PDB file of C-alpha atoms in Angstrom:
ATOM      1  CA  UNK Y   3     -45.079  11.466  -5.363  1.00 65.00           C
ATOM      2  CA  UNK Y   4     -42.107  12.837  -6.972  1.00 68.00           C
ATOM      3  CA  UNK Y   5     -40.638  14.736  -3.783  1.00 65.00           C
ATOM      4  CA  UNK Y   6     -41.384  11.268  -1.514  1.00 53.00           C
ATOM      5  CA  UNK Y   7     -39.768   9.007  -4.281  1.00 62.00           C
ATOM      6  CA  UNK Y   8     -36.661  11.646  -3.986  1.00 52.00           C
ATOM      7  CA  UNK Y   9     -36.970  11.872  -0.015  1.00 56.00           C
ATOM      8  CA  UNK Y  10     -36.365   8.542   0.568  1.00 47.00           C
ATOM      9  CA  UNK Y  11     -33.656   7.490  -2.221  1.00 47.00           C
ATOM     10  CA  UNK Y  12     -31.956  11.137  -0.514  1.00 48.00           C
ATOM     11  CA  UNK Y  13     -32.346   8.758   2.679  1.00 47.00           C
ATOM     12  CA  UNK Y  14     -31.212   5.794   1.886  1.00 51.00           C
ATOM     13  CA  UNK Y  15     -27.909   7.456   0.372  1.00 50.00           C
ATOM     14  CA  UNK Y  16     -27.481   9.255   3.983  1.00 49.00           C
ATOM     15  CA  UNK Y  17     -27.614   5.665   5.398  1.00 50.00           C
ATOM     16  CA  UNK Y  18     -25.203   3.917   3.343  1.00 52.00           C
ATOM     17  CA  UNK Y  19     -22.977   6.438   3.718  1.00 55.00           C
ATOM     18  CA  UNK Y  20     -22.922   6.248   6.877  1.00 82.00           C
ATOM     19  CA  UNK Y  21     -22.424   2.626   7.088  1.00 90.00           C
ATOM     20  CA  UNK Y  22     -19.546   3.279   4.790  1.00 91.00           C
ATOM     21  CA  UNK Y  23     -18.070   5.419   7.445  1.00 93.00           C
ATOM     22  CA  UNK Y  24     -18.680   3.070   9.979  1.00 95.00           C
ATOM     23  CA  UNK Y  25     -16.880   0.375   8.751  1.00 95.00           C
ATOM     24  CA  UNK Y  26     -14.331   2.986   7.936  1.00 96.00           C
ATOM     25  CA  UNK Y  27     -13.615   3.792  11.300  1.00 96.00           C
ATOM     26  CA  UNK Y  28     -13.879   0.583  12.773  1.00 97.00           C
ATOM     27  CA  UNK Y  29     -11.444  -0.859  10.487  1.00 96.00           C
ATOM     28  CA  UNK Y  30      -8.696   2.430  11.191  1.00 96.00           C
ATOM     29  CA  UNK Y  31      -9.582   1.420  14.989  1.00 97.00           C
ATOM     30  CA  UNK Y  32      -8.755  -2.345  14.326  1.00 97.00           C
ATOM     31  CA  UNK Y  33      -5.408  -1.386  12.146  1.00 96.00           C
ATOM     32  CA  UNK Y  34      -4.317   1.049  15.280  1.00 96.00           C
ATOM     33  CA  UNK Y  35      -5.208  -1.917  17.567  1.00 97.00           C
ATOM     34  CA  UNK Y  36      -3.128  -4.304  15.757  1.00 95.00           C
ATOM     35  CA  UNK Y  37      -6.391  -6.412  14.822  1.00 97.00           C
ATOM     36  CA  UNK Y  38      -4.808  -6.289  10.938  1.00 96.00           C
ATOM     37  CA  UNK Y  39      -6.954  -9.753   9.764  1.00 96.00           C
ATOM     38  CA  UNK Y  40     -10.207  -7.452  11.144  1.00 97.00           C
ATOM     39  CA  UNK Y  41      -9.093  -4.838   9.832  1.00 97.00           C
ATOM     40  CA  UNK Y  42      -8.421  -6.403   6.628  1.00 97.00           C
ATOM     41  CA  UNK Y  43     -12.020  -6.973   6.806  1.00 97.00           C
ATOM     42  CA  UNK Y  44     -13.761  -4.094   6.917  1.00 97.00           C
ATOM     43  CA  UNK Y  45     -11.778  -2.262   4.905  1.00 97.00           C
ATOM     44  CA  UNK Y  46     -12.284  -5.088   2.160  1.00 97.00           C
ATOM     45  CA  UNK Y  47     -16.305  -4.665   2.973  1.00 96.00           C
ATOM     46  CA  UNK Y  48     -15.939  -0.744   1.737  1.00 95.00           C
ATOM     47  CA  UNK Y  49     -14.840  -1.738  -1.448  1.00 95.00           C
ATOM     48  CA  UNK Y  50     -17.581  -4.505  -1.838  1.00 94.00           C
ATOM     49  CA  UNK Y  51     -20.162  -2.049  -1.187  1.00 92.00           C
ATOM     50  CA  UNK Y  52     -18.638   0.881  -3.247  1.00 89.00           C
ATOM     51  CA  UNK Y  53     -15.631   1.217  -4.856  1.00 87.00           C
ATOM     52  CA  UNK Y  54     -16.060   5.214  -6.008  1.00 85.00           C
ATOM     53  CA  UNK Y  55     -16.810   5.892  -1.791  1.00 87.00           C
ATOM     54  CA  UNK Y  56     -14.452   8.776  -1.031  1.00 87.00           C
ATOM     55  CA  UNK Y  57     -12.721   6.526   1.651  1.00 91.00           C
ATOM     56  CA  UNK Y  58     -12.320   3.878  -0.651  1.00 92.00           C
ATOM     57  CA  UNK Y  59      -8.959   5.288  -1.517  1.00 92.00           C
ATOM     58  CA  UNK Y  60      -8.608   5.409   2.122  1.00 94.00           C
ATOM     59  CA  UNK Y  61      -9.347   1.708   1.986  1.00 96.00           C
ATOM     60  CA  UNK Y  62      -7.259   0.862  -0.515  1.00 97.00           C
ATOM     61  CA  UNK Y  63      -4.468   2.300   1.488  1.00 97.00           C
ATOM     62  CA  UNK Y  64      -4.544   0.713   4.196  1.00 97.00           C
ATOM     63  CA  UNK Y  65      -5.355  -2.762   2.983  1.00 98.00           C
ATOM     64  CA  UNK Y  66      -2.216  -2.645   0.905  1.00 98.00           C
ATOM     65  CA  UNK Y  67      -0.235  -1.335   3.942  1.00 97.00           C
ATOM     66  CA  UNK Y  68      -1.519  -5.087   5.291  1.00 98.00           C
ATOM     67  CA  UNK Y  69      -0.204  -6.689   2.708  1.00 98.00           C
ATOM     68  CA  UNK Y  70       2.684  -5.168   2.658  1.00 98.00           C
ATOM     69  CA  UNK Y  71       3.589  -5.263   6.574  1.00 97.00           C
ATOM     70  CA  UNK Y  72       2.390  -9.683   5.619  1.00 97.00           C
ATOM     71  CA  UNK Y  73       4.911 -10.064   3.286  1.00 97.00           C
ATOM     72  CA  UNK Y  74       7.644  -8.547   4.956  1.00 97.00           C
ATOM     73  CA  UNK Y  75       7.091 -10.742   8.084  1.00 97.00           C
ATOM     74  CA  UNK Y  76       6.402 -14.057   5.412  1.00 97.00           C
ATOM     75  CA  UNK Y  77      10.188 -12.762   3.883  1.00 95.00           C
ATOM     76  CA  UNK Y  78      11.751 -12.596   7.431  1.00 95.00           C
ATOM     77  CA  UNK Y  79      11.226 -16.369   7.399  1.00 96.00           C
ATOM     78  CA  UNK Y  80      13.048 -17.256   4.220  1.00 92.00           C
ATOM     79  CA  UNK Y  81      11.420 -21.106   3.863  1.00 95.00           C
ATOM     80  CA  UNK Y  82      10.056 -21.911   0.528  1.00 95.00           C
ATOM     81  CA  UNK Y  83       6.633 -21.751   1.922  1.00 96.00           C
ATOM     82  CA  UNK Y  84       6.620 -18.181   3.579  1.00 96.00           C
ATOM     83  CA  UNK Y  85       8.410 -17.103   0.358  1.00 96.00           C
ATOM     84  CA  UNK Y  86       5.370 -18.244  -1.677  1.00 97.00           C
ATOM     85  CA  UNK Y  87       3.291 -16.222   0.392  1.00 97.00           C
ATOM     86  CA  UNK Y  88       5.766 -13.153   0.564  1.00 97.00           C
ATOM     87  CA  UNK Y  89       5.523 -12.837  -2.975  1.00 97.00           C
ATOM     88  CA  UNK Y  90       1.688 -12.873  -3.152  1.00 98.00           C
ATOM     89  CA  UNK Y  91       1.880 -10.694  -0.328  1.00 98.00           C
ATOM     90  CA  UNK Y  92       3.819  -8.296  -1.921  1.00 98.00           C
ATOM     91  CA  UNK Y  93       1.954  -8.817  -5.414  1.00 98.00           C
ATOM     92  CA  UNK Y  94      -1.701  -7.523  -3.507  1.00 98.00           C
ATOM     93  CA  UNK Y  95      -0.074  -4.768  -1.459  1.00 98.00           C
ATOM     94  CA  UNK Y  96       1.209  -2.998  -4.856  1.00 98.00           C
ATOM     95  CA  UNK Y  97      -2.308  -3.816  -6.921  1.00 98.00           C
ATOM     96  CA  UNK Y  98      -4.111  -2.075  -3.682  1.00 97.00           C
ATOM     97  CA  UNK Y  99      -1.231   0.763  -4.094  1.00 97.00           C
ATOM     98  CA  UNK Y 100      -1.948   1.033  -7.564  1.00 96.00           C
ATOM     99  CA  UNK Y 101      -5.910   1.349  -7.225  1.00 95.00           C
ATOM    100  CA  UNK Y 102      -5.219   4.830  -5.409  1.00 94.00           C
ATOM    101  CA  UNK Y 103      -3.709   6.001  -8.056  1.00 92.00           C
ATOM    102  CA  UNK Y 104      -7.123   5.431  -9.884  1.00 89.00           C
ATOM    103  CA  UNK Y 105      -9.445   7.248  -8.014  1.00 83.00           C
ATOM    104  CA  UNK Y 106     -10.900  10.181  -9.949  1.00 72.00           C
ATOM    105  CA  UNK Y 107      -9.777  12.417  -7.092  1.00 66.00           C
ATOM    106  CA  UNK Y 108      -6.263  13.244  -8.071  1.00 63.00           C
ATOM    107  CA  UNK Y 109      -6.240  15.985  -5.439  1.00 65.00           C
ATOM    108  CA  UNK Y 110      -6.414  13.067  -2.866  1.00 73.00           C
ATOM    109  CA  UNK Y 111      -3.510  13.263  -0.257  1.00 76.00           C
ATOM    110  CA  UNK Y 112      -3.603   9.607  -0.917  1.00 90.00           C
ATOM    111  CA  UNK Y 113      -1.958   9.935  -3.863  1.00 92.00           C
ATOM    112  CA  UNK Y 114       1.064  10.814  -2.920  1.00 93.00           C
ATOM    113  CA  UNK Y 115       1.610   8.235   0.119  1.00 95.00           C
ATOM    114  CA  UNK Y 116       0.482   5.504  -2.415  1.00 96.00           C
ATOM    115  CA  UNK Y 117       3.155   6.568  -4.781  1.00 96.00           C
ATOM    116  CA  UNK Y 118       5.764   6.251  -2.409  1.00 97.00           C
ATOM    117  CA  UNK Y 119       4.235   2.619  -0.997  1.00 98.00           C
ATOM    118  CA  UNK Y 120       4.618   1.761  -4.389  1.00 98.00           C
ATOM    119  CA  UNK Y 121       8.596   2.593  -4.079  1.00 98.00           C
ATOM    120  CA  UNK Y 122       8.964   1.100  -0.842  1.00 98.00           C
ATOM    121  CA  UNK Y 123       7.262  -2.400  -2.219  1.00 98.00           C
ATOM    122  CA  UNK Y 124       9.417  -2.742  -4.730  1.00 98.00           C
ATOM    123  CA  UNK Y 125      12.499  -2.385  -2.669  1.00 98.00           C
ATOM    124  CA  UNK Y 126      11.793  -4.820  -0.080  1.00 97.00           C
ATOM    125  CA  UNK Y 127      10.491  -6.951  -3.478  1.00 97.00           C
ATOM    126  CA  UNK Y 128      14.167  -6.715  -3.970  1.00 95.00           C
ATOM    127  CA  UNK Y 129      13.107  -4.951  -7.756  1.00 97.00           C
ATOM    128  CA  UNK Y 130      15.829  -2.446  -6.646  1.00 96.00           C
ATOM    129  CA  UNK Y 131      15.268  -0.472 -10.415  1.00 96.00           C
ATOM    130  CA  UNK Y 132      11.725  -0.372  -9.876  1.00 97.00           C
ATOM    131  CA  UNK Y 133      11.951   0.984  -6.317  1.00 98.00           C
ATOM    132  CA  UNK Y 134      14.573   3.826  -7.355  1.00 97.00           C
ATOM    133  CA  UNK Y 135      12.444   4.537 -10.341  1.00 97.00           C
ATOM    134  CA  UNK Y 136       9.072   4.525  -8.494  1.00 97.00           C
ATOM    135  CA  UNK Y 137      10.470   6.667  -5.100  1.00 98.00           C
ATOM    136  CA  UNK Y 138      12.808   9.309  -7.514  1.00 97.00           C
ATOM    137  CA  UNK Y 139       9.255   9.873  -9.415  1.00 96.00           C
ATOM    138  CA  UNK Y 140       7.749   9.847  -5.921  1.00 96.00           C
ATOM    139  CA  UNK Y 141       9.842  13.028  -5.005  1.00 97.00           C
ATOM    140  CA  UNK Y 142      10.018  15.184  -7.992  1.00 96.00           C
ATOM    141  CA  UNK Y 143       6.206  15.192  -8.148  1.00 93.00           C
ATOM    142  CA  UNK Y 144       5.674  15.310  -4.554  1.00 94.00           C
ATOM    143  CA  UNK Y 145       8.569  17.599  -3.123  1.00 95.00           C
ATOM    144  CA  UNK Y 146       6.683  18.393  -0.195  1.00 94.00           C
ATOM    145  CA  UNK Y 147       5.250  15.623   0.942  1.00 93.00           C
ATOM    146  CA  UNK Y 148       6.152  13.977   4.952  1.00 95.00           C
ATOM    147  CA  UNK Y 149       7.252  11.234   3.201  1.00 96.00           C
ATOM    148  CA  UNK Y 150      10.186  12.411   1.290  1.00 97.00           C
ATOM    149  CA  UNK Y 151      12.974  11.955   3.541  1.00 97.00           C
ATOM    150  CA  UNK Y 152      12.193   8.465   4.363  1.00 97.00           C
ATOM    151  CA  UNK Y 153      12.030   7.960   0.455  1.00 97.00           C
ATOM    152  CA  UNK Y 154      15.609   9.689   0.413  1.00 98.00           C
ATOM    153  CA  UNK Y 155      16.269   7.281   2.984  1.00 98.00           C
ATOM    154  CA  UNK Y 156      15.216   4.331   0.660  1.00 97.00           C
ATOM    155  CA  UNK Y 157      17.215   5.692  -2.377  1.00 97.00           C
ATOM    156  CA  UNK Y 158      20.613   5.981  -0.081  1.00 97.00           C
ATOM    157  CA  UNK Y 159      20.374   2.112   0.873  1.00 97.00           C
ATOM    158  CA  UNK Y 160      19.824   1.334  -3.126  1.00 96.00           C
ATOM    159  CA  UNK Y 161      23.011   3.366  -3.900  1.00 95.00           C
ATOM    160  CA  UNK Y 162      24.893   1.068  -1.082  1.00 94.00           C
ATOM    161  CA  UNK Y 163      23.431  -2.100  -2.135  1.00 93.00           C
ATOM    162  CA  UNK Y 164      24.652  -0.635  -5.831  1.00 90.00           C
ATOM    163  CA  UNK Y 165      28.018   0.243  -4.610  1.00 90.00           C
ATOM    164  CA  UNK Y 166      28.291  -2.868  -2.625  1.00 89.00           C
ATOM    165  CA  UNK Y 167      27.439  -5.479  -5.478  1.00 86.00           C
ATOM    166  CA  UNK Y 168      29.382  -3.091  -7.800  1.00 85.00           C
ATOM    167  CA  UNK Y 169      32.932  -3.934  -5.354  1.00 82.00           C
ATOM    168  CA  UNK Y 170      31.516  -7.529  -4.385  1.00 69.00           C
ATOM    169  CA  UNK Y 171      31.128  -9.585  -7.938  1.00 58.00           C
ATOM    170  CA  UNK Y 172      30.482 -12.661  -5.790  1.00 54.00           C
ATOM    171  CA  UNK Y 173      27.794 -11.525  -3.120  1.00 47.00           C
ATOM    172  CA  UNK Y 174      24.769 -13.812  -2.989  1.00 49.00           C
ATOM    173  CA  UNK Y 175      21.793 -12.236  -4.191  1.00 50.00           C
ATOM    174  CA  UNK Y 176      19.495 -12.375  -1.537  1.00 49.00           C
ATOM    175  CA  UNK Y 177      19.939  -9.350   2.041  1.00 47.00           C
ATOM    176  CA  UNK Y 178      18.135  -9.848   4.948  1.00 43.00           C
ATOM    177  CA  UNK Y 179      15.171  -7.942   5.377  1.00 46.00           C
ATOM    178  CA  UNK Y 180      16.267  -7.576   8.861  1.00 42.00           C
ATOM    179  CA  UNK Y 181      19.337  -5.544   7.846  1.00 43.00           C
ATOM    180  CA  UNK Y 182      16.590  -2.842   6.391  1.00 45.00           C
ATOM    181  CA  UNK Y 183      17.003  -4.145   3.190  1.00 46.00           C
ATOM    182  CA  UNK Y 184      14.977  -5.918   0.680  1.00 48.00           C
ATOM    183  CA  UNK Y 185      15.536  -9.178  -0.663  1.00 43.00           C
ATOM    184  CA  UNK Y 186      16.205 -10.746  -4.500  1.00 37.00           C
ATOM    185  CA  UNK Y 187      14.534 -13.911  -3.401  1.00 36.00           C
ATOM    186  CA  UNK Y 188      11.394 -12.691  -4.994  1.00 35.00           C
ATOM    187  CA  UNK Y 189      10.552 -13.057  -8.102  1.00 36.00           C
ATOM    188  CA  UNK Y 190       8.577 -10.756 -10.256  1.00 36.00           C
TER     189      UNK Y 190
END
């Protein structure tokens, strides 16, 4: 009785996992496809069903990459509406950032690219500090990581924005996101 009570709970694991992995891959094919909303879906539907999955990290990744991608678009608008929804935007693309960092798997290449999403948010938040801290962090602990020269990249626009509202005392406070910068519009 023992072995059938095990045989089929052994089963049932194989099968949610596999429906884990399923919507796994169908929400990567959505993302590549440009289908973000569906993808935003089924990547939302892993964490419903099981937080600890290992490709809820994964997940977690790429919904905040959503959120992120929203709120830059929302900024690019600059109405009082889209700015609303910029900053909530932003606001869910670092707490999905943030939940990598979580996972018990701190071997997870995830890490590391969530570390540096986490820098980028903040910059196009217009939280220049933040950003610098977050990315300069993001490279000492992660020297070899792809994503280190576009994080050098980040930190060399923060020192012109710096230099630039160091010799400008009366520049507005807001860039345009176009311009590859962030924007002060945003409030923490």
């Amino acid at each position: 009785m023992r072995k059938v009570i095990f045989i089929v709970v052994m089963l049932i694991a194989v099968l949610y996992a596999d429906e884990i992995e399923s919507l796994y891959n169908r929400g990567y094919a959505a993302y590549k496809a440009g289908k973000t909303q569906r993808a935003l879906t089924l990547f939302e539907q892993i964490l419903t069903k099981n937080k600890e999955h290992h490709l809820s990290d994964n997940a977690n990744l790429w919904i905040g990459d959503i959120y992120l991608t929203q709120a830059i678009e929302y900024d690019s608008l600059g109405d009082s509406t889209s700015l609303i929804k910029a900053r909530e935007a932003y606001n869910k693309a670092l707490e999905h950032f943030k939940r990598v960092l979580t996972y018990k798997d701190d071997k997870t290449p995830k890490i590391a690219a969530a570390k540096f999403k986490i820098g980028q948010t903040y910059f196009y938040m217009g939280q220049y500090e933040k950003a610098e801290l977050e990315l300069v962090k993001f490279i000492a602990l992660h020297p070899t990581s792809g994503l280190v020269n576009p994080a050098e990249e980040y930190l060399y626009e923060l020192r012109k924005i710096r230099e630039e509202s160091q010799t400008q005392p009366t520049v507005s406070d807001t860039t345009s996101p176009s311009s590859g910068r962030g924007t002060s519009r945003i409030s923490e």
